[in-house]
Amino acid sequence: MASQLNPYLTFGGNAREAMEFYQSVFGGELKVNTFGEFGSPDPAVKDLVMHANLDTPRGYRLMASDTAPGMTLNPGNNVTCSLSGDPGEGLEEVWAKLSDGGEVGVPFEKQMWGDTFGQCKDKYGIQWMVDVVGS
């Protein structure tokens, strides 16, 4: 396998819902495993996501989990997922879906450097930048 850099998102109990949302945005195959499937006897976490993996038709891979037992979730703005591509690759539709129900920080519009760009926080609190090059 070639080396890859994959965003790994952590949620506070709604990882399955979030990953199903991202599957509706990007398409692809979603695999979800719970803590219970991996042998956790704790009924409080047995149905929580230990690992989810979404592989999309465009070659994106997005991974996630719910906060593991004994760990603390510290949401913040120190990580942003960035998508860039050419016009006609569907990033306009991706932007519309990601920003729907979220908070738009930078509207998706033509920017001074010539690209159509927007920045938002989706309804799950994940930061996204979408850039359509030279559009």
PDB file of C-alpha atoms in Angstrom:
ATOM      1  CA  MET A   1       0.000   0.000   0.000  1.00  0.00           C
ATOM      2  CA  ALA A   2       1.280   3.466  -0.856  1.00  0.00           C
ATOM      3  CA  SER A   3       1.535   5.982   1.961  1.00  0.00           C
ATOM      4  CA  GLN A   4      -1.614   8.027   2.565  1.00  0.00           C
ATOM      5  CA  LEU A   5      -2.636  10.936   4.736  1.00  0.00           C
ATOM      6  CA  ASN A   6      -6.213  10.455   5.963  1.00  0.00           C
ATOM      7  CA  PRO A   7      -8.355  12.762   8.099  1.00  0.00           C
ATOM      8  CA  TYR A   8      -9.458  10.929  11.270  1.00  0.00           C
ATOM      9  CA  LEU A   9     -12.387  12.621  12.989  1.00  0.00           C
ATOM     10  CA  THR A  10     -13.528  12.059  16.567  1.00  0.00           C
ATOM     11  CA  PHE A  11     -17.098  12.528  17.746  1.00  0.00           C
ATOM     12  CA  GLY A  12     -18.909  12.460  21.060  1.00  0.00           C
ATOM     13  CA  GLY A  13     -21.407   9.687  20.378  1.00  0.00           C
ATOM     14  CA  ASN A  14     -22.694  10.551  16.898  1.00  0.00           C
ATOM     15  CA  ALA A  15     -19.878   9.213  14.689  1.00  0.00           C
ATOM     16  CA  ARG A  16     -22.194   6.803  12.837  1.00  0.00           C
ATOM     17  CA  GLU A  17     -24.657   9.608  12.029  1.00  0.00           C
ATOM     18  CA  ALA A  18     -21.838  11.925  10.920  1.00  0.00           C
ATOM     19  CA  MET A  19     -20.201   9.297   8.724  1.00  0.00           C
ATOM     20  CA  GLU A  20     -23.545   8.428   7.111  1.00  0.00           C
ATOM     21  CA  PHE A  21     -23.892  12.143   6.374  1.00  0.00           C
ATOM     22  CA  TYR A  22     -20.418  12.238   4.782  1.00  0.00           C
ATOM     23  CA  GLN A  23     -21.340   9.160   2.752  1.00  0.00           C
ATOM     24  CA  SER A  24     -24.380  11.088   1.452  1.00  0.00           C
ATOM     25  CA  VAL A  25     -22.060  13.976   0.521  1.00  0.00           C
ATOM     26  CA  PHE A  26     -19.196  12.040  -1.085  1.00  0.00           C
ATOM     27  CA  GLY A  27     -20.715   8.650  -1.955  1.00  0.00           C
ATOM     28  CA  GLY A  28     -18.663   5.519  -1.524  1.00  0.00           C
ATOM     29  CA  GLU A  29     -18.481   2.560   0.792  1.00  0.00           C
ATOM     30  CA  LEU A  30     -18.821   3.034   4.536  1.00  0.00           C
ATOM     31  CA  LYS A  31     -17.613   0.412   7.002  1.00  0.00           C
ATOM     32  CA  VAL A  32     -18.470   0.859  10.678  1.00  0.00           C
ATOM     33  CA  ASN A  33     -17.321  -1.220  13.635  1.00  0.00           C
ATOM     34  CA  THR A  34     -18.482  -0.700  17.204  1.00  0.00           C
ATOM     35  CA  PHE A  35     -16.626  -1.114  20.471  1.00  0.00           C
ATOM     36  CA  GLY A  36     -18.899  -4.097  21.169  1.00  0.00           C
ATOM     37  CA  GLU A  37     -17.882  -5.800  17.910  1.00  0.00           C
ATOM     38  CA  PHE A  38     -14.268  -5.534  19.039  1.00  0.00           C
ATOM     39  CA  GLY A  39     -15.045  -7.148  22.377  1.00  0.00           C
ATOM     40  CA  SER A  40     -15.798  -4.291  24.768  1.00  0.00           C
ATOM     41  CA  PRO A  41     -17.986  -5.662  27.570  1.00  0.00           C
ATOM     42  CA  ASP A  42     -19.066  -2.146  28.644  1.00  0.00           C
ATOM     43  CA  PRO A  43     -22.773  -1.720  27.741  1.00  0.00           C
ATOM     44  CA  ALA A  44     -22.346   2.083  27.787  1.00  0.00           C
ATOM     45  CA  VAL A  45     -20.057   1.975  24.729  1.00  0.00           C
ATOM     46  CA  LYS A  46     -20.943  -1.289  22.980  1.00  0.00           C
ATOM     47  CA  ASP A  47     -22.909   0.507  20.225  1.00  0.00           C
ATOM     48  CA  LEU A  48     -20.512   3.455  19.842  1.00  0.00           C
ATOM     49  CA  VAL A  49     -18.203   3.574  16.818  1.00  0.00           C
ATOM     50  CA  MET A  50     -14.692   2.316  17.476  1.00  0.00           C
ATOM     51  CA  HIS A  51     -13.659   2.755  13.844  1.00  0.00           C
ATOM     52  CA  ALA A  52     -15.433   3.927  10.690  1.00  0.00           C
ATOM     53  CA  ASN A  53     -13.908   4.142   7.240  1.00  0.00           C
ATOM     54  CA  LEU A  54     -15.402   5.841   4.184  1.00  0.00           C
ATOM     55  CA  ASP A  55     -13.722   5.216   0.823  1.00  0.00           C
ATOM     56  CA  THR A  56     -15.180   7.397  -1.915  1.00  0.00           C
ATOM     57  CA  PRO A  57     -15.279   7.037  -5.704  1.00  0.00           C
ATOM     58  CA  ARG A  58     -12.899  10.032  -5.987  1.00  0.00           C
ATOM     59  CA  GLY A  59     -10.293   8.284  -3.862  1.00  0.00           C
ATOM     60  CA  TYR A  60     -10.963  10.229  -0.663  1.00  0.00           C
ATOM     61  CA  ARG A  61     -10.673   8.299   2.580  1.00  0.00           C
ATOM     62  CA  LEU A  62     -12.297   9.652   5.724  1.00  0.00           C
ATOM     63  CA  MET A  63     -12.039   7.828   9.048  1.00  0.00           C
ATOM     64  CA  ALA A  64     -13.748   8.435  12.374  1.00  0.00           C
ATOM     65  CA  SER A  65     -14.635   7.129  15.803  1.00  0.00           C
ATOM     66  CA  ASP A  66     -16.570   8.094  18.863  1.00  0.00           C
ATOM     67  CA  THR A  67     -14.496   9.170  21.838  1.00  0.00           C
ATOM     68  CA  ALA A  68     -12.919   6.054  23.319  1.00  0.00           C
ATOM     69  CA  PRO A  69     -13.592   5.091  26.928  1.00  0.00           C
ATOM     70  CA  GLY A  70     -11.256   6.988  29.222  1.00  0.00           C
ATOM     71  CA  MET A  71     -10.581   9.684  26.611  1.00  0.00           C
ATOM     72  CA  THR A  72     -11.868  13.251  26.522  1.00  0.00           C
ATOM     73  CA  LEU A  73     -13.261  14.932  23.426  1.00  0.00           C
ATOM     74  CA  ASN A  74     -11.847  18.449  22.960  1.00  0.00           C
ATOM     75  CA  PRO A  75     -13.523  19.999  19.902  1.00  0.00           C
ATOM     76  CA  GLY A  76     -11.645  22.888  18.381  1.00  0.00           C
ATOM     77  CA  ASN A  77     -10.688  24.753  15.276  1.00  0.00           C
ATOM     78  CA  ASN A  78      -7.099  23.604  14.915  1.00  0.00           C
ATOM     79  CA  VAL A  79      -7.804  21.184  12.044  1.00  0.00           C
ATOM     80  CA  THR A  80      -9.639  21.847   8.779  1.00  0.00           C
ATOM     81  CA  CYS A  81     -10.400  19.376   5.987  1.00  0.00           C
ATOM     82  CA  SER A  82      -9.571  20.955   2.635  1.00  0.00           C
ATOM     83  CA  LEU A  83     -10.920  19.907  -0.759  1.00  0.00           C
ATOM     84  CA  SER A  84      -9.519  21.346  -3.985  1.00  0.00           C
ATOM     85  CA  GLY A  85     -10.241  20.524  -7.589  1.00  0.00           C
ATOM     86  CA  ASP A  86     -11.124  21.700 -11.035  1.00  0.00           C
ATOM     87  CA  PRO A  87     -14.501  23.016 -12.215  1.00  0.00           C
ATOM     88  CA  GLY A  88     -16.932  20.240 -13.083  1.00  0.00           C
ATOM     89  CA  GLU A  89     -15.618  17.779 -10.482  1.00  0.00           C
ATOM     90  CA  GLY A  90     -18.693  18.203  -8.285  1.00  0.00           C
ATOM     91  CA  LEU A  91     -17.142  20.317  -5.545  1.00  0.00           C
ATOM     92  CA  GLU A  92     -19.949  22.863  -5.880  1.00  0.00           C
ATOM     93  CA  GLU A  93     -22.442  20.175  -4.806  1.00  0.00           C
ATOM     94  CA  VAL A  94     -20.100  19.013  -2.038  1.00  0.00           C
ATOM     95  CA  TRP A  95     -19.978  22.589  -0.700  1.00  0.00           C
ATOM     96  CA  ALA A  96     -23.764  22.874  -0.744  1.00  0.00           C
ATOM     97  CA  LYS A  97     -24.165  19.659   1.248  1.00  0.00           C
ATOM     98  CA  LEU A  98     -21.369  20.346   3.748  1.00  0.00           C
ATOM     99  CA  SER A  99     -22.528  23.890   4.486  1.00  0.00           C
ATOM    100  CA  ASP A 100     -26.236  22.982   4.747  1.00  0.00           C
ATOM    101  CA  GLY A 101     -27.155  23.202   8.433  1.00  0.00           C
ATOM    102  CA  GLY A 102     -23.680  24.399   9.377  1.00  0.00           C
ATOM    103  CA  GLU A 103     -21.986  27.768   9.777  1.00  0.00           C
ATOM    104  CA  VAL A 104     -20.447  29.532   6.776  1.00  0.00           C
ATOM    105  CA  GLY A 105     -17.296  31.453   7.670  1.00  0.00           C
ATOM    106  CA  VAL A 106     -16.356  32.441   4.108  1.00  0.00           C
ATOM    107  CA  PRO A 107     -19.135  32.337   1.484  1.00  0.00           C
ATOM    108  CA  PHE A 108     -18.518  30.063  -1.499  1.00  0.00           C
ATOM    109  CA  GLU A 109     -17.751  32.650  -4.157  1.00  0.00           C
ATOM    110  CA  LYS A 110     -15.066  33.963  -6.492  1.00  0.00           C
ATOM    111  CA  GLN A 111     -12.038  35.100  -4.472  1.00  0.00           C
ATOM    112  CA  MET A 112      -9.308  37.633  -5.230  1.00  0.00           C
ATOM    113  CA  TRP A 113      -6.884  34.851  -6.262  1.00  0.00           C
ATOM    114  CA  GLY A 114      -9.317  33.684  -8.974  1.00  0.00           C
ATOM    115  CA  ASP A 115     -10.758  30.514  -7.435  1.00  0.00           C
ATOM    116  CA  THR A 116     -14.223  29.894  -6.108  1.00  0.00           C
ATOM    117  CA  PHE A 117     -13.644  29.194  -2.431  1.00  0.00           C
ATOM    118  CA  GLY A 118     -15.634  28.821   0.755  1.00  0.00           C
ATOM    119  CA  GLN A 119     -15.030  27.834   4.351  1.00  0.00           C
ATOM    120  CA  CYS A 120     -17.615  26.376   6.720  1.00  0.00           C
ATOM    121  CA  LYS A 121     -18.135  24.353   9.859  1.00  0.00           C
ATOM    122  CA  ASP A 122     -20.560  21.524   9.119  1.00  0.00           C
ATOM    123  CA  LYS A 123     -23.438  20.517  11.372  1.00  0.00           C
ATOM    124  CA  TYR A 124     -21.111  18.112  13.214  1.00  0.00           C
ATOM    125  CA  GLY A 125     -18.579  20.828  14.035  1.00  0.00           C
ATOM    126  CA  ILE A 126     -15.965  19.813  11.442  1.00  0.00           C
ATOM    127  CA  GLN A 127     -14.185  22.651   9.597  1.00  0.00           C
ATOM    128  CA  TRP A 128     -14.068  22.449   5.770  1.00  0.00           C
ATOM    129  CA  MET A 129     -12.448  24.511   3.002  1.00  0.00           C
ATOM    130  CA  VAL A 130     -13.599  23.925  -0.581  1.00  0.00           C
ATOM    131  CA  ASP A 131     -11.633  25.452  -3.456  1.00  0.00           C
ATOM    132  CA  VAL A 132     -12.570  25.195  -7.135  1.00  0.00           C
ATOM    133  CA  VAL A 133      -9.412  26.189  -8.986  1.00  0.00           C
ATOM    134  CA  GLY A 134      -9.672  28.937 -11.609  1.00  0.00           C
ATOM    135  CA  SER A 135     -13.432  28.814 -11.763  1.00  0.00           C
TER     136      SER A 135
END
